[in-house]
C-alpha positions as a Python dict, from the first residue, in 0.01 Angstrom:
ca = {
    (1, 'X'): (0, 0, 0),
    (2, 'X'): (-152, 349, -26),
    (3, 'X'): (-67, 367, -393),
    (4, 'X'): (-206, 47, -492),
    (5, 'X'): (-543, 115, -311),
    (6, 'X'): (-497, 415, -523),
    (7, 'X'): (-443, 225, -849),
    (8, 'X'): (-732, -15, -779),
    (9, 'X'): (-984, 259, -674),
    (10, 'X'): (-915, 438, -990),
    (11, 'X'): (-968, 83, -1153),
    (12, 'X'): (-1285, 51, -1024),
    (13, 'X'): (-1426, 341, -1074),
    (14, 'X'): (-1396, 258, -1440),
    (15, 'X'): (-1496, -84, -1455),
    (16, 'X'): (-1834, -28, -1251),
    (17, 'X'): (-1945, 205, -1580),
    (18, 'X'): (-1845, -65, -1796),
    (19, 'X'): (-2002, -367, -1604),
    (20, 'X'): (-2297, -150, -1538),
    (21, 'X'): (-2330, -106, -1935),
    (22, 'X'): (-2213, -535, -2015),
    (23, 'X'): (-2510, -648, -1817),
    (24, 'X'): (-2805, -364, -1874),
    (25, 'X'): (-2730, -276, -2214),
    (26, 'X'): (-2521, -529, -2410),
    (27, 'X'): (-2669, -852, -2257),
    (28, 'X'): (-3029, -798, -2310),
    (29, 'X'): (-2939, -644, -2653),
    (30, 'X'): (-2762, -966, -2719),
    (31, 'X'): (-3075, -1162, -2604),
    (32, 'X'): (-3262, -972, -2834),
    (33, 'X'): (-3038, -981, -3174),
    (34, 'X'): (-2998, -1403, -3102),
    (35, 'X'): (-3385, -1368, -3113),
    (36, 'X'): (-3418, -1193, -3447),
    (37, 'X'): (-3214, -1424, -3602),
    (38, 'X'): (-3444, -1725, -3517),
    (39, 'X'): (-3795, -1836, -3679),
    (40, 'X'): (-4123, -1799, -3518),
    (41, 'X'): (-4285, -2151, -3382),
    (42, 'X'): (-4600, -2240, -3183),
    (43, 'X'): (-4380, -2334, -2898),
    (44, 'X'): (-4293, -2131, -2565),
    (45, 'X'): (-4087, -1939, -2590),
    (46, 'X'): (-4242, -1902, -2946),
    (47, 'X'): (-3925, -1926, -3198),
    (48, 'X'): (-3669, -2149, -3270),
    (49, 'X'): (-3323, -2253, -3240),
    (50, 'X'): (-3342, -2173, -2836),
    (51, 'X'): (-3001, -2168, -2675),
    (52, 'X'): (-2901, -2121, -2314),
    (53, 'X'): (-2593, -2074, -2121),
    (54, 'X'): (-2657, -2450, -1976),
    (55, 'X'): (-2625, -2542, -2355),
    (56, 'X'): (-2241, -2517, -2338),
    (57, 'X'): (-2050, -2468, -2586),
    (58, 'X'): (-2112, -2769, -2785),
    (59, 'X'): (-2487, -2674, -2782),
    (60, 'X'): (-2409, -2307, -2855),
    (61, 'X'): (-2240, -2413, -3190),
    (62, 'X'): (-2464, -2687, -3334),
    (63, 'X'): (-2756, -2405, -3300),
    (64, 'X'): (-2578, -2147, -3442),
    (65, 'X'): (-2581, -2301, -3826),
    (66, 'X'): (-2989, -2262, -3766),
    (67, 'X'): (-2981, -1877, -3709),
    (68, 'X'): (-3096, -1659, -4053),
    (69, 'X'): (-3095, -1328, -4161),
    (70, 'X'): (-3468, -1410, -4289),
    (71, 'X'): (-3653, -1148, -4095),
    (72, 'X'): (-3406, -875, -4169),
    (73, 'X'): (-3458, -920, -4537),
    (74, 'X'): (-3870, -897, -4493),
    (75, 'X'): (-3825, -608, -4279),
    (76, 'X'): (-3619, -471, -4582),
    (77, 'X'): (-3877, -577, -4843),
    (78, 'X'): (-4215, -498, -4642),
    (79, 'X'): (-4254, -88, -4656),
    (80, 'X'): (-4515, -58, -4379),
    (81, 'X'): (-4165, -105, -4144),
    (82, 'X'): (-3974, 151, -4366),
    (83, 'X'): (-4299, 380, -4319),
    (84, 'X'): (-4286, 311, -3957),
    (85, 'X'): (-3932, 386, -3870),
    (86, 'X'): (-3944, 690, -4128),
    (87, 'X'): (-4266, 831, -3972),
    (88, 'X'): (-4124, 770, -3576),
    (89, 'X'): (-3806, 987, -3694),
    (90, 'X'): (-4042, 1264, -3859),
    (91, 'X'): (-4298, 1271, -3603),
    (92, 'X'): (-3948, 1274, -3301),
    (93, 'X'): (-3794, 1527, -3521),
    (94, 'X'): (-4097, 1791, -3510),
    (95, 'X'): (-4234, 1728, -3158),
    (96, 'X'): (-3888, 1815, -3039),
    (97, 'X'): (-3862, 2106, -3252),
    (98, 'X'): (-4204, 2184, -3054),
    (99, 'X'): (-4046, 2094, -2734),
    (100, 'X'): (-3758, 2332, -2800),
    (101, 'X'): (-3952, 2596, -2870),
    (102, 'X'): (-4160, 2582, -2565),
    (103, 'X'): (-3923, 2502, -2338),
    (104, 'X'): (-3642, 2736, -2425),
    (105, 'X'): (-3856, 3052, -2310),
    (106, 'X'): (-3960, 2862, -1990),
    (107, 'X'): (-3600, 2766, -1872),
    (108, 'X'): (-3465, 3158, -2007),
    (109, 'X'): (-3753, 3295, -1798),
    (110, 'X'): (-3663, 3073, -1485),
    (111, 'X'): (-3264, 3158, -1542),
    (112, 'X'): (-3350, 3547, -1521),
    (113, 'X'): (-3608, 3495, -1239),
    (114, 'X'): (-3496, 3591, -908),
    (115, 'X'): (-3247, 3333, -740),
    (116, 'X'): (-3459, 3277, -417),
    (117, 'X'): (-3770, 3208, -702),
    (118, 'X'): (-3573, 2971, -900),
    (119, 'X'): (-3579, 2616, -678),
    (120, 'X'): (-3983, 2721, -651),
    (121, 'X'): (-4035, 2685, -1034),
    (122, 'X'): (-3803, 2423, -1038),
    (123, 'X'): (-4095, 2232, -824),
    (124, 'X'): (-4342, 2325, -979),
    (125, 'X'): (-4183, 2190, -1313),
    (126, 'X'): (-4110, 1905, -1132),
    (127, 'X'): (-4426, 1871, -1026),
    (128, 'X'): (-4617, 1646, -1321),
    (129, 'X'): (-4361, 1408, -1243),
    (130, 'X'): (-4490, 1259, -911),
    (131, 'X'): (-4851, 1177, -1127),
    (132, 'X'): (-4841, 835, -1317),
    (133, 'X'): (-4758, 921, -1702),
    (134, 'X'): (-5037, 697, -1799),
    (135, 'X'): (-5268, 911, -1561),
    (136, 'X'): (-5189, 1175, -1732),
    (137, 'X'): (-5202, 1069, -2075),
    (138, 'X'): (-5603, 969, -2002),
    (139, 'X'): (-5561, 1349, -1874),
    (140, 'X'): (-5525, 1458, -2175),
    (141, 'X'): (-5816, 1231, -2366),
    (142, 'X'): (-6028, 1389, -2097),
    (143, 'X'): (-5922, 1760, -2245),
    (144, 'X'): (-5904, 1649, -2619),
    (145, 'X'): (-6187, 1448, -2655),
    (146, 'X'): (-6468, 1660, -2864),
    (147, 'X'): (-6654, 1671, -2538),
    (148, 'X'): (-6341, 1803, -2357),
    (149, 'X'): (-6256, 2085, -2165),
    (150, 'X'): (-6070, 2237, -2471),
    (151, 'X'): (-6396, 2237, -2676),
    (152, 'X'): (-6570, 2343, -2391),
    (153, 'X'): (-6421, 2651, -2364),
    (154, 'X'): (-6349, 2723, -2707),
    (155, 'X'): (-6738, 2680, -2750),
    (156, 'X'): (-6777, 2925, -2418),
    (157, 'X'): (-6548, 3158, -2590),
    (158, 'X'): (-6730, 3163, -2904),
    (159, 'X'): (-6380, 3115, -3065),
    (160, 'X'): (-6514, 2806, -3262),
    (161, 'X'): (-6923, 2747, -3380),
    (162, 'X'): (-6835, 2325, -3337),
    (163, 'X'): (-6623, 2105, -3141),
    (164, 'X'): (-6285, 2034, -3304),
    (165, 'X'): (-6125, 1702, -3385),
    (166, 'X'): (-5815, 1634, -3168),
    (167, 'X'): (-5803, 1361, -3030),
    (168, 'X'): (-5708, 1062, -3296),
    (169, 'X'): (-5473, 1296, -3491),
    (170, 'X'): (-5112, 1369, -3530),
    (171, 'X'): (-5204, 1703, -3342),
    (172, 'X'): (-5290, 1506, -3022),
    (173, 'X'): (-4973, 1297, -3026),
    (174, 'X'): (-4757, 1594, -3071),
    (175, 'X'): (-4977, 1786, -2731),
    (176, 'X'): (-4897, 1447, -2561),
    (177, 'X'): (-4510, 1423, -2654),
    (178, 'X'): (-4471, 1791, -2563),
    (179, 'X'): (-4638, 1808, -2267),
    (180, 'X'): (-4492, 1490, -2169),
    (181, 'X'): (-4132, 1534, -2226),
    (182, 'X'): (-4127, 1922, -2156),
    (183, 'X'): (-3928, 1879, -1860),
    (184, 'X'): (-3634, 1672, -1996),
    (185, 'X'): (-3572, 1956, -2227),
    (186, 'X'): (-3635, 2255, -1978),
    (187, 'X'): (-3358, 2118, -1716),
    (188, 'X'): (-3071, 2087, -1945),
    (189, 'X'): (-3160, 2427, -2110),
    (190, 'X'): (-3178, 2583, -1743),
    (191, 'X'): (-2843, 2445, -1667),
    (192, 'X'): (-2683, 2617, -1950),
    (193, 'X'): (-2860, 2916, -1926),
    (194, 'X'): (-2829, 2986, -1538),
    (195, 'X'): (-2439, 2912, -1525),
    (196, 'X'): (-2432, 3169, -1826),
    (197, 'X'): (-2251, 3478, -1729),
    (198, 'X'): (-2458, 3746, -1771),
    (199, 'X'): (-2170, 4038, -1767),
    (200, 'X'): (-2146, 3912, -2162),
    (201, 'X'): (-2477, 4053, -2247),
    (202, 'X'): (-2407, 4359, -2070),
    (203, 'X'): (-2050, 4410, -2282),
    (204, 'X'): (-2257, 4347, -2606),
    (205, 'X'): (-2512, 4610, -2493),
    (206, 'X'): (-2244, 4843, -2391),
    (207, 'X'): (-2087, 4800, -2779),
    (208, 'X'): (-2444, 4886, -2938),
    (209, 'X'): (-2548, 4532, -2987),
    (210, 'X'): (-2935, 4531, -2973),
    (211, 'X'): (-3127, 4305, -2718),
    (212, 'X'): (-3227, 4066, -2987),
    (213, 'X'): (-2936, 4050, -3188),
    (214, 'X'): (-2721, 3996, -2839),
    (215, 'X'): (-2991, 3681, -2784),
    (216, 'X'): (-2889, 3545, -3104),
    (217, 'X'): (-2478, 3586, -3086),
    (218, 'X'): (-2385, 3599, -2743),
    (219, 'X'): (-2734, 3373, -2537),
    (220, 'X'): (-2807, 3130, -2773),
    (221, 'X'): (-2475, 3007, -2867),
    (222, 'X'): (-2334, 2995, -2490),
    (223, 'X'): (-2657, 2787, -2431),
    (224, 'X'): (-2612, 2500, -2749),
    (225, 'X'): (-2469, 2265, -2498),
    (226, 'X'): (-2805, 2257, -2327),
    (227, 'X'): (-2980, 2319, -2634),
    (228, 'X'): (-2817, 1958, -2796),
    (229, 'X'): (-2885, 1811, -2432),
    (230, 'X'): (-3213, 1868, -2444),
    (231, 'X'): (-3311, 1743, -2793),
    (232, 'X'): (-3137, 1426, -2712),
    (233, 'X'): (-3349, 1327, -2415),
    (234, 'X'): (-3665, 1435, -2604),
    (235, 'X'): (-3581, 1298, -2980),
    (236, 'X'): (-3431, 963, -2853),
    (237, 'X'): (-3726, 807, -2646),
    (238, 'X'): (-3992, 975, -2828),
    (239, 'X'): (-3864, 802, -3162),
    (240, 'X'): (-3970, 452, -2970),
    (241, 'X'): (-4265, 618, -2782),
    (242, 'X'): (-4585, 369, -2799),
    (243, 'X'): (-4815, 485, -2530),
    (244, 'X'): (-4888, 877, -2626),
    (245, 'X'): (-4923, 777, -3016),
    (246, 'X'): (-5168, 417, -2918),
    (247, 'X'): (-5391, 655, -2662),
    (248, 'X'): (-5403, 996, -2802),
    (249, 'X'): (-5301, 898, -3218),
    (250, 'X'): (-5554, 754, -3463),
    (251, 'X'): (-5505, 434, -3664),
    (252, 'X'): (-5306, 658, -3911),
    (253, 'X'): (-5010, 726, -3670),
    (254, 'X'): (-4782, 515, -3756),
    (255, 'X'): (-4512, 484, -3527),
    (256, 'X'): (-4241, 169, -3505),
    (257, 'X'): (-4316, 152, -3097),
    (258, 'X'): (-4661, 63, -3227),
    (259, 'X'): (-4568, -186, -3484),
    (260, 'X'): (-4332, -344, -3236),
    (261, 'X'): (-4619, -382, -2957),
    (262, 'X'): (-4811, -528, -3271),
    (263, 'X'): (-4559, -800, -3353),
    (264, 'X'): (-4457, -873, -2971),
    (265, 'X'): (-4880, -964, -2856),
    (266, 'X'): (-5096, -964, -3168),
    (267, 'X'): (-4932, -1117, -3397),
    (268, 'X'): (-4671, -1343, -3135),
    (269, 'X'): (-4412, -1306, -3425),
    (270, 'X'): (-4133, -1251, -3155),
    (271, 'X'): (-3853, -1279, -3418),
    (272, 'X'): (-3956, -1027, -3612),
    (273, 'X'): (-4039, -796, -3334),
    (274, 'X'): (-3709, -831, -3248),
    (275, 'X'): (-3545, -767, -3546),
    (276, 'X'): (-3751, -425, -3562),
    (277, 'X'): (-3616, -366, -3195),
    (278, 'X'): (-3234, -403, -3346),
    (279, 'X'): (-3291, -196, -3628),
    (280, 'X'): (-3473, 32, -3394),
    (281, 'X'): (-3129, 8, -3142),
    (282, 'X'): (-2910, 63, -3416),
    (283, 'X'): (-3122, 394, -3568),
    (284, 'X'): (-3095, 572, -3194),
    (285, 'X'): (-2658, 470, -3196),
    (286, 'X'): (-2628, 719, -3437),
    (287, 'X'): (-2741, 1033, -3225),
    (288, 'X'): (-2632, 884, -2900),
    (289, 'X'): (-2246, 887, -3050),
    (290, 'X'): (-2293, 1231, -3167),
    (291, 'X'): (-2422, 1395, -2874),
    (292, 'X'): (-2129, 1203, -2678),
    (293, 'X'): (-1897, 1355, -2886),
    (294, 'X'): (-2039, 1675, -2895),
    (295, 'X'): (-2015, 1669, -2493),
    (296, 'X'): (-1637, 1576, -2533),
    (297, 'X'): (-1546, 1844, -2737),
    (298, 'X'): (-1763, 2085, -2504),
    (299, 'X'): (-1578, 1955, -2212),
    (300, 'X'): (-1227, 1996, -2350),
    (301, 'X'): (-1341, 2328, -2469),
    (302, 'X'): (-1438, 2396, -2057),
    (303, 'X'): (-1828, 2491, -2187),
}
């Protein structure tokens, strides 16, 4: 009896993952694909053929025959989508090439801080997280606008003669993704850095290594794991983000999240906004596979 509560405990432990993933991830992406390969109607819900599980079977079939690959093939032909998803990928790729760089020295600094000092900044980079997002997004119209705080005190300063143009540029939706997703890439990097031995640096030091050329061979490669981590949960939402590029980005940010909102409410074209989802979907697989592998191999290699 023991070992077969055994077995199905084991059992369960992996199907909970599985059914967690069947009815929050493969379902609604399911709902979503059967969408994109309808045609937009003036009907609610506004497409056609519409197909439920009280269908059966019989319905299920003699709908299927109706479904095209129509709005995949404009999507393909139109290039403001190809702009879209090609200027969501740039504009991920830099802002967590940003992110990286200001995070890494903020989760080094909190590794080497004293141990009693650590859950402290912990808090306080928690901290932004108990505000609403969108409360601080307006936040940061408040500080960018040209009669913000930033101009303000650039103008006190004397640093600039006129108020600079922020807000409604690419350099206010990169501001907004940084400050935004900072914290998703400090925590991972702090992990690696503060289970980091630090009797390795000492060794190089103790062979003549210098302090910076120790960073670069011994730190930064024992911290990759983190490093990989924490691009991940920056580059992955932020290549979908709508509300930081429709608030703090001008009409020339182009950005797929945007042209998906567009499709979904202005345009009520919910096929093709769900096509764009799918390709969307499909675009993030890639880097979700290869940072699951990556983790693999780290954990067989006990990193």
């Amino acid at each position: 009896m023991g070992t077969l509560g055994s077995y199905l405990n084991r059992r369960l432990v992996i199907i909970i993952p599985y059914l967690w993933l069947l009815i929050f991830f493969l379902a609604p992406f399911f709902i979503v694909f059967r969408m994109s390969l309808s045609t937009s109607a003036t009907a609610m819900p506004p497409y056609t053929p519409v197909f439920a599980l009280s269908d059966g079977w019989a319905g299920f079939w003699s709908k299927v025959s109706e479904l095209s690959f129509d709005n995949y093939t404009w999507l393909a032909s139109d290039p403001l989508y190809l702009h879209a998803y090609l200027s969501s990928v740039v504009i991920a790729a830099i802002s967590t090439f940003l992110t990286l760089l200001v995070g890494y020295p903020i989760a080094y600094g909190m590794a080497q801080a004293p141990r009693a000092l650590r859950p402290t900044l912990l808090m306080l980079l928690i901290l932004p997280f108990w505000t609403s997002f969108l409360i601080r997004v307006y936040a940061l119209i408040a500080i960018l606008k040209p009669e913000g705080f930033l101009n303000q005190v650039l103008l006190y300063l004397h640093v600039i003669n006129e108020p600079l143009v922020v807000l409604n540029t690419n350099i206010a939706v990169y501001i907004g993704i940084v400050y935004s997703y900072l914290p998703f890439m400090v925590l991972p990097l702090y992990s690696a850095l503060e289970k980091m031995d630090g009797t390795l640096i000492e060794a190089a030091e103790d062979l003549g290594c210098p302090p910076m050329a120790a960073f670069w061979r011994v730190t930064f490669p024992l911290s990759m794991p983190g490093v990989i981590a924490g691009c991940m949960l920056v580059f992955i939402p932020v290549v979908g983000e709508f509300v930081i590029p429709d608030l703090l980005g001008g009409s020339q940010t182009l950005m797929i999240g945007r042209t998906l909102w567009n499709e979904f409410n202005a345009n009520r074209d919910w096929p093709v906004s769900s096509a764009v989802a799918a390709i969307l979907l499909l675009i993030l697989v890639g880097p979700i596979v290869l940072f699951q592998n990556i983790q693999a191999k780290a954990d067989e290699r006990g990193v």
